[in-house]
Amino acid sequence: MKILVVGNGAREHAILHALAAEGSHELHAANGNPGIAAEATLHAVDQNDGPAVAALATSLGVDLVVVGPEAPLVAGVADAVVAAGIPAFGPSGAAAQLEGSKSFAKDVMAAAGVPTAMAHICTTVDEVAAALDAFGAPYVVKDDGLAAGKGVVVTSDRDAALEHAREALAARGAEGRVVVEEYLDGPEVSLFVISDGATVVPLVPAQDFKRIFDLDEGPNTGGMGAYSPLDWAPEGLVDEVVERIAQPTIDEMASRGTPFAGVLYVGLALTSRGTRVVEFNARFGDPETQVVLARLRSPLSALLLASATGTLAELPALHWSPSPVVNVVVAAHGYPGTVRSGDAITGIEAAEALDGVHVLHAGTGLSGEGTLVASGGRVLSVIAAGASLDDARARAYEGVARIGLDGSQHRTDIALKAARGEITVPSL
Ligand code: AMP
Ligand code: GLY
């Protein structure tokens, strides 16, 4: 097939890496990055401009467009591609509101009977204060709109919670809304569920590390690492999530006349009161995609095309490698605050010389002299497969050690608790 992938992060690099491994496709990316350039032809286009992406796809004559990030999805890029007569993997702008608006997602969950945190939707600081006091600490305050993974504050500091709400409300003027939620205890799981608007096909669970520092300290980020499988997860978790969460949500979206096709990212907390949805996203998660796709043994192209063409029910069952995979994210100096760009990156080849290790690019660019430099917050994903989680961790960290990037940061405890058997799911 000829396939165009929209996006320029490690998630899109992971998608293209998996498609390239099939060995039979002509691959294009918009806009991509220097790592993606090794697997696909790059094209410059405004990713959020639907007609421009559709025109590029038409001129290339592609059979499928895969839209990676949330911003173009919410902007309706998949709609524009479909209107041009080309199958698109990714939901319509209307369906992407499941991610684009936390209050919309809460409304769908309530209608579908999906278990999630209790929430108050607030439009003033006074309403926020009342909601904080109603739930008590720890406080959870979420910006209603898209915020690149940084719109959520979880804190026991009431003033900090109020301040985040005040900023989020002010930033969006009269439209400003924040969601104040009940705190969910228990370990988190990310499960990606592929849908074509009717049928759902779950992938394998992964776990993400959202905070910048070891031991889950510091502010939230886009995600600092991931691993899969989750040996500690209860048996039957995936079936439970499909039955009680994914299928009812897909059915509810269809009955509203806005069917959701693409990947429904179900962010879960396994709490003492049962499995709860923390969030929905309308696209693959980053950094979890890097480990999930590293384990996929069935052709990714067939899965994405079946979602885009409404034929998932006919797709053969997916096959998975049992080997654990760990992804450690290397981030730039200053992330998740103001990052420093332009520092040279070295050692990728040396890292990839290690058995089972590959490196995916996110915030990378080329300097005027053509050297590889950091150009964003999360710079690289170092992914390793191993015979055990310990083995995969050791290889991933050996890979990270071979990467040179001045001032870079990474967590040293990705998958550590799981490898030590220290994760417990609270019992009901
Ligand atoms: P979200 O963007 O909604 O996924 O939130 C980002 C992160 O904040 C989640 O992955 C959780 O770690 C944390 N979080 C969000 N909502 C809650 C909640 N209700 N209780 C506890 N932690 C939460
Ligand atoms: N891994 C978190 C996200 O993609 O939102």
Coordinates of C-alpha atoms and ligand atoms in Angstrom, one line a residue:
M1 CA 0.0 0.0 0.0
K2 CA 0.9 3.7 -0.2
I3 CA 0.4 5.2 3.2
L4 CA 0.8 8.7 4.5
V5 CA 1.3 9.2 8.3
V6 CA 0.6 12.6 9.7
G7 CA 2.6 13.7 12.8
N8 CA 6.2 14.1 13.8
G9 CA 6.7 12.3 17.2
A10 CA 8.0 9.0 18.4
R11 CA 4.5 7.6 18.2
E12 CA 4.4 8.3 14.4
H13 CA 8.0 7.0 14.1
A14 CA 6.8 3.8 15.9
I15 CA 3.8 3.5 13.5
L16 CA 6.1 4.0 10.4
H17 CA 8.7 1.6 11.8
A18 CA 6.0 -1.1 12.2
L19 CA 4.7 -0.4 8.7
A20 CA 8.2 -0.4 7.2
A21 CA 8.9 -3.8 8.8
E22 CA 6.1 -5.3 6.7
G23 CA 8.4 -4.6 3.8
S24 CA 5.8 -4.0 1.1
H25 CA 4.6 -0.4 1.4
E26 CA 5.5 3.0 0.0
L27 CA 5.6 5.2 3.1
H28 CA 5.2 9.0 3.3
A29 CA 5.1 11.2 6.4
A30 CA 3.9 14.8 7.1
N31 CA 6.0 16.4 8.5
G32 CA 8.0 13.6 10.1
N33 CA 11.5 14.1 11.6
P34 CA 15.0 13.1 10.8
G35 CA 14.5 9.6 12.2
I36 CA 11.3 9.1 10.3
A37 CA 13.2 10.2 7.1
A38 CA 15.0 6.8 7.2
E39 CA 11.7 5.0 6.8
A40 CA 9.5 7.4 4.7
T41 CA 9.5 10.3 2.3
L42 CA 8.9 13.5 4.2
H43 CA 6.5 16.2 3.1
A44 CA 6.0 19.7 4.5
V45 CA 2.4 20.6 5.2
D46 CA 0.3 22.3 7.9
Q47 CA -0.7 19.1 9.8
N48 CA -3.9 20.8 11.2
D49 CA -5.1 22.0 7.7
G50 CA -7.5 19.3 6.5
P51 CA -7.7 20.4 2.9
A52 CA -3.9 20.7 2.7
V53 CA -3.4 17.2 4.1
A54 CA -6.2 15.8 1.8
A55 CA -4.5 17.5 -1.2
L56 CA -1.2 16.0 -0.4
A57 CA -2.7 12.5 0.0
T58 CA -4.5 12.9 -3.3
S59 CA -1.4 14.1 -5.1
L60 CA 0.6 11.1 -3.7
G61 CA -2.3 8.7 -4.6
V62 CA -2.1 7.0 -1.2
D63 CA -4.4 4.2 -0.1
L64 CA -4.6 5.2 3.5
V65 CA -3.8 8.3 5.7
V66 CA -3.0 7.7 9.4
V67 CA -3.5 10.7 11.5
G68 CA -1.3 10.4 14.7
P69 CA -1.8 13.4 17.0
E70 CA -4.9 14.8 18.6
A71 CA -4.7 18.4 17.3
P72 CA -5.3 17.5 13.6
L73 CA -7.9 15.0 14.6
V74 CA -9.8 17.6 16.6
A75 CA -9.3 20.0 13.7
G76 CA -11.1 17.6 11.4
V77 CA -8.2 16.4 9.2
A78 CA -9.6 12.8 9.0
D79 CA -12.9 14.3 7.8
A80 CA -11.2 16.2 5.0
V81 CA -9.2 13.1 3.9
V82 CA -12.4 11.0 3.9
A83 CA -14.2 13.7 1.9
A84 CA -11.5 13.4 -0.7
G85 CA -12.3 9.7 -1.1
I86 CA -9.3 8.3 0.8
P87 CA -9.6 6.0 3.8
A88 CA -8.4 7.7 7.0
F89 CA -7.3 6.0 10.2
G90 CA -8.5 8.3 13.0
P91 CA -11.8 9.7 14.2
S92 CA -13.8 12.6 12.7
G93 CA -13.5 15.9 14.4
A94 CA -16.8 15.4 16.1
A95 CA -15.8 12.0 17.4
A96 CA -12.4 13.3 18.5
Q97 CA -14.2 15.5 21.1
L98 CA -13.9 12.4 23.3
E99 CA -10.4 13.7 23.8
G100 CA -10.9 17.4 22.8
S101 CA -13.3 18.1 25.7
K102 CA -13.1 16.4 29.1
S103 CA -16.7 17.5 29.8
F104 CA -17.9 15.9 26.6
A105 CA -16.2 12.7 27.5
K106 CA -17.8 12.7 30.9
D107 CA -21.2 13.2 29.3
V108 CA -20.6 10.2 27.0
M109 CA -19.4 8.1 29.8
A110 CA -22.5 8.9 31.9
A111 CA -24.8 8.1 29.1
A112 CA -23.0 4.8 28.3
G113 CA -22.8 3.8 32.0
V114 CA -19.0 3.7 31.9
P115 CA -17.3 3.8 35.4
T116 CA -15.2 6.9 35.8
A117 CA -14.3 9.4 38.5
M118 CA -17.1 11.6 39.9
A119 CA -16.6 15.1 38.5
H120 CA -17.9 18.7 38.7
I121 CA -17.6 20.9 35.6
C122 CA -16.8 24.4 36.8
T123 CA -16.8 27.8 35.1
T124 CA -15.7 30.0 38.0
V125 CA -13.0 29.9 40.6
D126 CA -15.7 29.9 43.3
E127 CA -17.3 26.8 41.8
V128 CA -13.9 25.2 41.7
A129 CA -13.3 26.0 45.4
A130 CA -16.6 24.4 46.3
A131 CA -15.8 21.3 44.3
L132 CA -12.4 20.9 45.8
D133 CA -13.9 21.0 49.3
A134 CA -16.6 18.6 48.3
F135 CA -14.1 15.9 47.2
G136 CA -11.2 16.7 49.6
A137 CA -7.5 16.1 49.0
P138 CA -5.8 14.9 46.9
Y139 CA -7.2 17.4 44.4
V140 CA -7.6 16.7 40.7
V141 CA -8.1 19.7 38.4
K142 CA -8.3 19.4 34.6
D143 CA -8.3 22.0 31.9
D144 CA -11.4 21.1 29.7
G145 CA -9.6 21.5 26.4
L146 CA -6.5 20.0 24.7
A147 CA -3.3 20.8 26.7
A148 CA -0.6 18.5 25.3
G149 CA -0.7 16.3 28.4
K150 CA -0.1 19.2 30.8
G151 CA -3.6 20.3 31.5
V152 CA -4.0 18.1 34.6
V153 CA -2.8 18.9 38.1
V154 CA -3.0 16.3 40.9
T155 CA -1.9 17.8 44.2
S156 CA -2.7 17.9 47.9
D157 CA -1.9 21.7 47.9
R158 CA -5.4 23.4 47.7
D159 CA -3.8 26.7 46.7
A160 CA -1.9 25.0 43.8
A161 CA -5.1 23.3 42.7
L162 CA -7.0 26.6 42.7
E163 CA -4.2 28.4 40.9
H164 CA -4.2 25.8 38.1
A165 CA -8.0 26.3 37.8
R166 CA -7.6 30.1 37.7
E167 CA -5.0 29.9 35.0
A168 CA -7.0 27.4 32.9
L169 CA -10.2 29.5 33.2
A170 CA -8.4 32.7 32.3
A171 CA -6.6 31.2 29.3
R172 CA -9.8 30.4 27.6
G173 CA -11.8 33.5 28.4
A174 CA -15.6 33.1 28.4
E175 CA -15.3 29.6 27.1
G176 CA -13.1 28.5 30.1
R177 CA -14.1 25.4 31.9
V178 CA -12.3 23.1 34.3
V179 CA -13.2 19.7 35.5
V180 CA -12.6 18.9 39.2
E181 CA -12.6 15.2 39.9
E182 CA -12.6 12.7 42.7
Y183 CA -9.1 11.3 43.2
L184 CA -8.6 7.7 41.9
D185 CA -6.3 5.5 43.8
G186 CA -4.6 2.4 42.4
P187 CA -2.2 1.7 39.5
E188 CA -2.9 3.1 36.0
V189 CA -3.2 1.1 32.8
S190 CA -3.3 2.3 29.2
L191 CA -5.3 0.1 26.8
F192 CA -5.7 1.0 23.2
V193 CA -8.9 -0.3 21.5
I194 CA -9.2 -0.1 17.7
S195 CA -12.7 0.5 16.4
D196 CA -14.3 1.0 13.0
G197 CA -17.3 2.7 14.5
A198 CA -19.0 -0.6 15.5
T199 CA -16.6 -3.4 16.2
V200 CA -13.8 -3.1 18.8
V201 CA -10.4 -4.9 18.8
P202 CA -8.3 -4.4 21.9
L203 CA -4.5 -4.2 21.8
V204 CA -2.3 -5.2 24.8
P205 CA -2.2 -3.2 28.0
A206 CA 0.8 -1.0 28.8
Q207 CA 1.8 1.3 31.6
D208 CA 3.0 4.9 31.2
F209 CA 5.0 7.1 33.6
K210 CA 3.5 10.6 33.5
R211 CA 5.6 12.4 36.0
I212 CA 9.0 13.9 35.2
F213 CA 11.0 12.5 38.1
D214 CA 11.6 9.0 39.6
L215 CA 9.1 7.8 42.2
D216 CA 6.4 9.7 40.3
E217 CA 7.6 13.1 41.6
G218 CA 7.4 16.5 39.9
P219 CA 5.0 17.8 37.3
N220 CA 3.1 15.7 34.7
T221 CA 4.6 15.4 31.3
G222 CA 3.5 13.8 28.0
G223 CA 5.0 10.5 29.3
M224 CA 8.5 9.5 30.3
G225 CA 8.5 5.8 29.6
A226 CA 6.4 2.7 29.2
Y227 CA 6.4 -1.1 29.3
S228 CA 4.3 -4.0 28.3
P229 CA 3.0 -6.6 29.2
L230 CA 1.7 -6.0 32.7
D231 CA 2.2 -9.2 34.5
W232 CA 0.5 -7.8 37.6
A233 CA -2.8 -6.8 35.9
P234 CA -5.8 -8.9 36.9
E235 CA -6.8 -11.7 34.5
G236 CA -9.8 -10.7 32.5
L237 CA -8.9 -7.0 32.6
V238 CA -9.0 -6.6 28.8
D239 CA -12.3 -8.4 28.4
E240 CA -13.8 -6.3 31.3
V241 CA -12.6 -3.0 29.6
V242 CA -14.0 -4.0 26.3
E243 CA -17.4 -5.1 27.7
R244 CA -17.9 -2.4 30.3
I245 CA -16.1 0.6 28.8
A246 CA -15.0 0.4 25.1
Q247 CA -18.0 -1.2 23.5
P248 CA -20.6 0.9 25.4
T249 CA -18.6 4.0 24.5
I250 CA -18.4 3.1 20.8
D251 CA -22.1 2.2 20.8
E252 CA -23.0 5.5 22.5
M253 CA -21.0 7.5 19.9
A254 CA -22.7 5.6 17.1
S255 CA -26.1 6.3 18.5
R256 CA -25.3 10.0 18.7
G257 CA -24.6 10.0 14.9
T258 CA -20.9 10.6 15.5
P259 CA -19.4 7.1 15.2
F260 CA -15.9 6.8 16.6
A261 CA -13.4 5.0 14.3
G262 CA -9.7 4.9 15.0
V263 CA -8.0 4.2 18.3
L264 CA -9.8 4.8 21.6
Y265 CA -7.1 5.3 24.2
V266 CA -8.6 4.1 27.5
G267 CA -6.6 5.4 30.4
L268 CA -7.6 3.4 33.5
A269 CA -7.1 3.4 37.2
L270 CA -7.5 0.0 39.0
T271 CA -9.0 1.4 42.2
S272 CA -10.2 -0.1 45.4
R273 CA -13.7 0.5 44.1
G274 CA -13.1 -1.2 40.7
T275 CA -11.8 -0.3 37.3
R276 CA -12.3 3.4 36.4
V277 CA -11.7 5.5 33.3
V278 CA -9.2 8.3 34.0
E279 CA -9.4 9.7 30.5
F280 CA -10.1 8.9 26.9
N281 CA -7.9 10.0 24.1
A282 CA -8.7 9.8 20.4
R283 CA -5.3 8.6 19.2
F284 CA -2.5 6.3 20.1
G285 CA -0.7 7.2 23.3
D286 CA 3.0 8.3 23.4
P287 CA 5.1 6.6 24.9
E288 CA 2.9 3.5 25.1
T289 CA 2.6 3.0 21.4
Q290 CA 6.3 2.4 21.1
V291 CA 6.1 -0.7 23.3
V292 CA 2.7 -2.0 22.1
L293 CA 3.7 -1.9 18.5
A294 CA 7.0 -3.4 19.3
R295 CA 5.1 -6.5 20.5
L296 CA 2.6 -6.6 17.6
R297 CA 3.3 -9.6 15.3
S298 CA 0.3 -9.1 12.9
P299 CA 0.5 -6.6 10.1
L300 CA -0.3 -3.1 11.4
S301 CA -1.4 -1.9 8.0
A302 CA -4.2 -4.4 7.8
L303 CA -5.5 -3.4 11.3
L304 CA -5.4 0.4 10.5
L305 CA -7.0 -0.2 7.1
A306 CA -9.8 -2.3 8.6
S307 CA -10.6 0.4 11.1
A308 CA -10.7 3.0 8.3
T309 CA -12.9 0.9 6.0
G310 CA -15.3 -0.6 8.5
T311 CA -14.1 -4.2 8.2
L312 CA -12.6 -4.9 11.6
A313 CA -15.1 -7.8 12.2
E314 CA -13.4 -9.7 9.3
L315 CA -9.8 -9.1 10.6
P316 CA -8.0 -12.3 11.8
A317 CA -7.1 -12.3 15.6
L318 CA -4.0 -10.3 16.4
H319 CA -0.8 -12.0 17.4
W320 CA 1.6 -10.7 20.0
S321 CA 5.2 -11.3 21.1
P322 CA 5.3 -12.5 24.7
S323 CA 8.7 -10.8 25.3
P324 CA 8.6 -7.7 27.6
V325 CA 9.4 -4.4 26.0
V326 CA 10.5 -1.2 27.8
N327 CA 10.7 2.3 26.5
V328 CA 12.7 5.0 28.2
V329 CA 12.2 8.5 27.0
V330 CA 15.2 10.9 26.8
A331 CA 13.9 14.4 27.3
A332 CA 15.6 17.8 26.7
H333 CA 17.0 20.0 29.4
G334 CA 14.2 21.9 31.1
Y335 CA 11.3 19.6 30.0
P336 CA 8.4 19.8 30.8
G337 CA 9.1 23.5 31.2
T338 CA 10.9 25.7 28.7
V339 CA 13.3 23.3 26.9
R340 CA 16.7 24.0 25.4
S341 CA 17.0 23.2 21.7
G342 CA 20.0 22.8 19.5
D343 CA 22.2 20.5 21.5
A344 CA 23.8 17.8 19.5
I345 CA 22.6 14.2 19.8
T346 CA 25.1 11.3 19.6
G347 CA 25.2 7.6 20.1
I348 CA 22.0 6.4 18.4
E349 CA 23.9 3.9 16.3
A350 CA 25.8 2.6 19.3
A351 CA 22.5 2.2 21.2
E352 CA 21.0 0.3 18.3
A353 CA 24.0 -2.0 18.1
L354 CA 22.7 -3.5 21.3
D355 CA 20.7 -6.7 20.9
G356 CA 16.9 -6.0 20.9
V357 CA 17.3 -2.2 21.1
H358 CA 15.9 0.5 18.7
V359 CA 15.6 4.2 18.9
L360 CA 12.7 6.3 17.8
H361 CA 12.8 10.0 17.2
A362 CA 10.5 12.7 18.6
G363 CA 11.9 16.2 19.1
T364 CA 14.9 15.9 16.8
G365 CA 16.0 18.2 14.0
L366 CA 19.0 18.9 11.8
S367 CA 21.4 21.9 12.4
G368 CA 22.5 24.1 9.6
E369 CA 25.6 21.8 9.3
G370 CA 23.3 18.7 9.1
T371 CA 24.1 17.3 12.6
L372 CA 21.3 15.8 14.6
V373 CA 20.1 18.1 17.4
A374 CA 17.4 18.3 20.0
S375 CA 14.4 20.3 18.9
G376 CA 11.6 19.5 21.4
G377 CA 10.8 18.3 24.9
R378 CA 10.8 14.6 24.5
V379 CA 13.7 13.9 22.1
L380 CA 14.1 10.1 21.8
S381 CA 12.5 6.9 22.8
V382 CA 14.9 4.1 23.5
I383 CA 13.0 0.8 23.2
A384 CA 14.3 -2.6 24.2
A385 CA 12.8 -6.1 24.1
G386 CA 14.2 -8.7 26.5
A387 CA 13.6 -12.2 27.8
S388 CA 12.3 -10.7 31.0
L389 CA 11.3 -7.3 32.2
D390 CA 14.6 -7.0 34.0
D391 CA 16.5 -7.9 30.9
A392 CA 14.5 -5.4 28.8
R393 CA 15.1 -2.7 31.3
A394 CA 18.8 -3.4 31.4
R395 CA 19.1 -3.2 27.6
A396 CA 17.0 0.0 27.4
Y397 CA 19.1 1.7 30.1
E398 CA 22.3 0.5 28.4
G399 CA 21.0 2.1 25.2
V400 CA 20.2 5.3 27.1
A401 CA 23.7 5.3 28.5
R402 CA 25.1 5.3 25.0
I403 CA 23.1 8.4 23.9
G404 CA 24.8 11.8 24.3
L405 CA 22.7 14.9 24.7
D406 CA 23.9 17.7 26.9
G407 CA 21.6 18.4 29.9
S408 CA 19.2 15.6 28.9
Q409 CA 17.0 13.9 31.5
H410 CA 15.4 10.5 31.8
R411 CA 13.7 8.5 34.6
T412 CA 15.7 5.6 36.0
D413 CA 12.7 3.7 37.4
I414 CA 10.7 2.8 34.2
A415 CA 9.1 -0.6 34.8
L416 CA 11.2 -1.0 38.0
K417 CA 8.3 -1.7 40.4
A418 CA 6.8 -4.1 38.0
A419 CA 10.1 -6.0 37.6
R420 CA 10.4 -6.2 41.4
G421 CA 6.8 -7.4 41.7
E422 CA 5.9 -4.4 43.8
I423 CA 2.7 -3.3 42.1
T424 CA -0.5 -4.4 43.8
V425 CA -4.1 -3.8 42.7
P426 CA -6.2 -2.8 45.6
S427 CA -8.8 -5.5 46.3
L428 CA -12.5 -4.6 46.1
Ligands
AMP1 P1 -5.4 12.9 32.0 O1 -4.8 13.9 31.1 O2 -6.8 13.1 32.3 O3 -4.9 11.6 31.7 O4 -4.6 13.1 33.4 C1 -3.2 13.0 33.4 C2 -2.7 12.1 34.6 O5 -3.2 12.7 35.8 C3 -3.3 10.7 34.6 O6 -2.6 9.8 33.8 C4 -3.2 10.4 36.1 O7 -1.9 10.1 36.4 C5 -3.5 11.7 36.7 N1 -5.0 11.8 37.0 C6 -6.0 12.2 36.2 N2 -7.2 12.1 36.7 C7 -7.0 11.6 37.9 C8 -7.9 11.2 39.0 N3 -9.2 11.4 39.0 N4 -7.3 10.7 40.1 C9 -6.0 10.5 40.2 N5 -5.1 10.8 39.2 C10 -5.6 11.3 38.1
GLY2 N1 0.8 8.6 27.3 C1 0.0 9.7 27.5 C2 -0.6 10.2 26.3 O1 -0.3 9.9 25.2 O2 -1.5 11.0 26.5

